[in-house]
PDB file of C-alpha atoms in Angstrom:
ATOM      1  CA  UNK I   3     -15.438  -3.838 -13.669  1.00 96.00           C
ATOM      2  CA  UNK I   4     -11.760  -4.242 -11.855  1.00 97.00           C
ATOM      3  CA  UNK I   5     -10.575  -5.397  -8.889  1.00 98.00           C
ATOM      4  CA  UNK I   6      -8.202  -3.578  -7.484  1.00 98.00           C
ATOM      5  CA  UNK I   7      -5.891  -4.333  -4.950  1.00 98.00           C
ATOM      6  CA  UNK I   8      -3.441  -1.360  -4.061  1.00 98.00           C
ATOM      7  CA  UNK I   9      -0.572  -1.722  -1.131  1.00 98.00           C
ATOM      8  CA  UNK I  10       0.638   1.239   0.866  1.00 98.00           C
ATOM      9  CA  UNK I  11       3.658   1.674   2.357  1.00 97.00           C
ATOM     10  CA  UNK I  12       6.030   4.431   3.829  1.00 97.00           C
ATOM     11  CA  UNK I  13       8.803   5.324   1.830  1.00 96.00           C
ATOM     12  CA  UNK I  14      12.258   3.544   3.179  1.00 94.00           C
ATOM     13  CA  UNK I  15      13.263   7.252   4.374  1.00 95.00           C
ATOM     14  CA  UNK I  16      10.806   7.080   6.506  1.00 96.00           C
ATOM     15  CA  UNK I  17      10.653   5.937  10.215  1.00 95.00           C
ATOM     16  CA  UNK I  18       7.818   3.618  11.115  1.00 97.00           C
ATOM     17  CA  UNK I  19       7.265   3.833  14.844  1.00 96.00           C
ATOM     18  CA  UNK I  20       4.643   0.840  14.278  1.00 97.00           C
ATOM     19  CA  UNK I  21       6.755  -0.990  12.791  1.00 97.00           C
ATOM     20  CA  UNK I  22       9.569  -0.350  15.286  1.00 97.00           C
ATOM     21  CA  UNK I  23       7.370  -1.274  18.443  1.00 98.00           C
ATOM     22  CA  UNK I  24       6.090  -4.541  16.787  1.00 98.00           C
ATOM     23  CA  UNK I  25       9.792  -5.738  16.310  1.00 98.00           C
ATOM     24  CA  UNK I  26      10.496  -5.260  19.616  1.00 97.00           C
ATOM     25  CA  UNK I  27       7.364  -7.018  20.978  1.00 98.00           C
ATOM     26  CA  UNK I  28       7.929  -9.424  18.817  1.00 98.00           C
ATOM     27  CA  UNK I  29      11.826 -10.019  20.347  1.00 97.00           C
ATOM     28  CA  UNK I  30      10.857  -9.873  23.359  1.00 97.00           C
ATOM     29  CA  UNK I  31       8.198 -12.679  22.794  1.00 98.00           C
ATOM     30  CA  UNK I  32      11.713 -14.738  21.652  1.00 97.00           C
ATOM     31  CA  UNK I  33      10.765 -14.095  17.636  1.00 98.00           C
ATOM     32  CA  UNK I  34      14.334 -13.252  17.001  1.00 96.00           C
ATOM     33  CA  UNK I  35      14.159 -14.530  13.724  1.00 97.00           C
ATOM     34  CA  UNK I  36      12.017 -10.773  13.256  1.00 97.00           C
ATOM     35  CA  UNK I  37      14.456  -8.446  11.927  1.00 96.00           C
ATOM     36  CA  UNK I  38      12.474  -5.752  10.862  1.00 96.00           C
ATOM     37  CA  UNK I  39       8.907  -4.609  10.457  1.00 97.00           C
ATOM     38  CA  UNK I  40       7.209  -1.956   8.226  1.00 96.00           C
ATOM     39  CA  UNK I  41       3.406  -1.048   8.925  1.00 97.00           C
ATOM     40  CA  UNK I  42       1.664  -0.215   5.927  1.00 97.00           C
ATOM     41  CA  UNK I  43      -2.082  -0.386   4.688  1.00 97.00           C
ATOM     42  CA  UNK I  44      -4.308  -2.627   1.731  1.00 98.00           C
ATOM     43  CA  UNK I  45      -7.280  -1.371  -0.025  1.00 98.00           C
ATOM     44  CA  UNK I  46      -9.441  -3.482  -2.122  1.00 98.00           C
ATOM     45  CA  UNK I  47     -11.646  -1.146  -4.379  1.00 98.00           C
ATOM     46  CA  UNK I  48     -13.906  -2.153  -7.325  1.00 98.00           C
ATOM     47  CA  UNK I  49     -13.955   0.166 -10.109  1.00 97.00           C
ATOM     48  CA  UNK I  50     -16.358   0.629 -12.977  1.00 97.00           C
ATOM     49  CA  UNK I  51     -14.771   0.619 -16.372  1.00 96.00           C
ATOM     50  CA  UNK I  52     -14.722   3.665 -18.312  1.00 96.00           C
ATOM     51  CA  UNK I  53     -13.434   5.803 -21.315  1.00 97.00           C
ATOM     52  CA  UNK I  54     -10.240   6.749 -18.843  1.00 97.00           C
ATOM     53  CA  UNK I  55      -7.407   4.397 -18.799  1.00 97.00           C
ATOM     54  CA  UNK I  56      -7.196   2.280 -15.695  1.00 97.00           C
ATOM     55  CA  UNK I  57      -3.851   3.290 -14.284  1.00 98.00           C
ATOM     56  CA  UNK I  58      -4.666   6.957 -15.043  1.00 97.00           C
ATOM     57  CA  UNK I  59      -7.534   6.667 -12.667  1.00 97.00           C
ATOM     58  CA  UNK I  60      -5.668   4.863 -10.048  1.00 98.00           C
ATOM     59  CA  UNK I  61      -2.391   6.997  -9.982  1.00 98.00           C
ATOM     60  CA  UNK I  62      -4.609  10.100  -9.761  1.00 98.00           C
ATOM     61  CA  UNK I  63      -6.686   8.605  -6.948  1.00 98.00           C
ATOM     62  CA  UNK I  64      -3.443   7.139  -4.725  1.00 98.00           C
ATOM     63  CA  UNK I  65      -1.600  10.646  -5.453  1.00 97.00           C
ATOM     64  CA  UNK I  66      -4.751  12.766  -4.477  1.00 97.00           C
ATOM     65  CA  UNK I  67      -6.680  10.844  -1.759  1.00 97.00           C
ATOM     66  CA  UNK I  68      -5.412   7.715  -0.476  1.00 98.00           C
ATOM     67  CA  UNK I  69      -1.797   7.786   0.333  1.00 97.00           C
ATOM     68  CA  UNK I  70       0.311  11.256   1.490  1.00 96.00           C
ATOM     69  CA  UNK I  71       2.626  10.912  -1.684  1.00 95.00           C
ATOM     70  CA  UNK I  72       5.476  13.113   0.908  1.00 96.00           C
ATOM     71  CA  UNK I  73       5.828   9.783   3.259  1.00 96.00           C
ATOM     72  CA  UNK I  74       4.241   6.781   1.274  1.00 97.00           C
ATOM     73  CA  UNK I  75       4.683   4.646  -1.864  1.00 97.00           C
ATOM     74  CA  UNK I  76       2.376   2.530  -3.511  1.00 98.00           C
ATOM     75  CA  UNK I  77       1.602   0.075  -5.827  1.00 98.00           C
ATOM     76  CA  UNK I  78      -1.165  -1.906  -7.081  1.00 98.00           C
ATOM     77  CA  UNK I  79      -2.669  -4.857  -9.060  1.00 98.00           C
ATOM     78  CA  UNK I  80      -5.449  -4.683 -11.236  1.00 98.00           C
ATOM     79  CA  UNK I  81      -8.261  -8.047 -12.026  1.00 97.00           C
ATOM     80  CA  UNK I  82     -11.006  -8.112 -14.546  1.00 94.00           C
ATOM     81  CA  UNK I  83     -13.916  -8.823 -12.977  1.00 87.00           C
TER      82      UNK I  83
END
């Protein structure tokens, strides 16, 4: 079994409109230290072991289900469990 951490983000091409509005909010709450925000998303997923390699499985899933490969990057880290 793995644990599997993966981190999504939007490609730096991108614009984040999240991330835009929460460092403003954050300015205007006198955070000026903030100077820029990206919004992005973390899955935790347990996976059974199995004949396929690892990062095989995981590249296919992240390019075919959980990130839209056009706007986002990812990345991930792997645990034996």
């Amino acid at each position: 079994m793995y644990n599997v951490k993966v981190y999504v983000t939007l490609k730096k091409s991108v614009l984040d409109p999240q991330g835009v509005a929460v460092k403003d909010a954050a300015k205007s709450m006198g955070y000026e230290e903030v100077e820029d925000v990206r919004i992005g998303k973390f899955m935790e997923l347990k996976v059974a072991k199995s004949d396929r390699d690892i990062h095989d499985v995981l590249n296919e899933m992240c390019d075919k289900l959980l990130t839209n490969p056009v706007m986002e990057d990812y990345r991930y880290e792997i645990e034996e469990a």
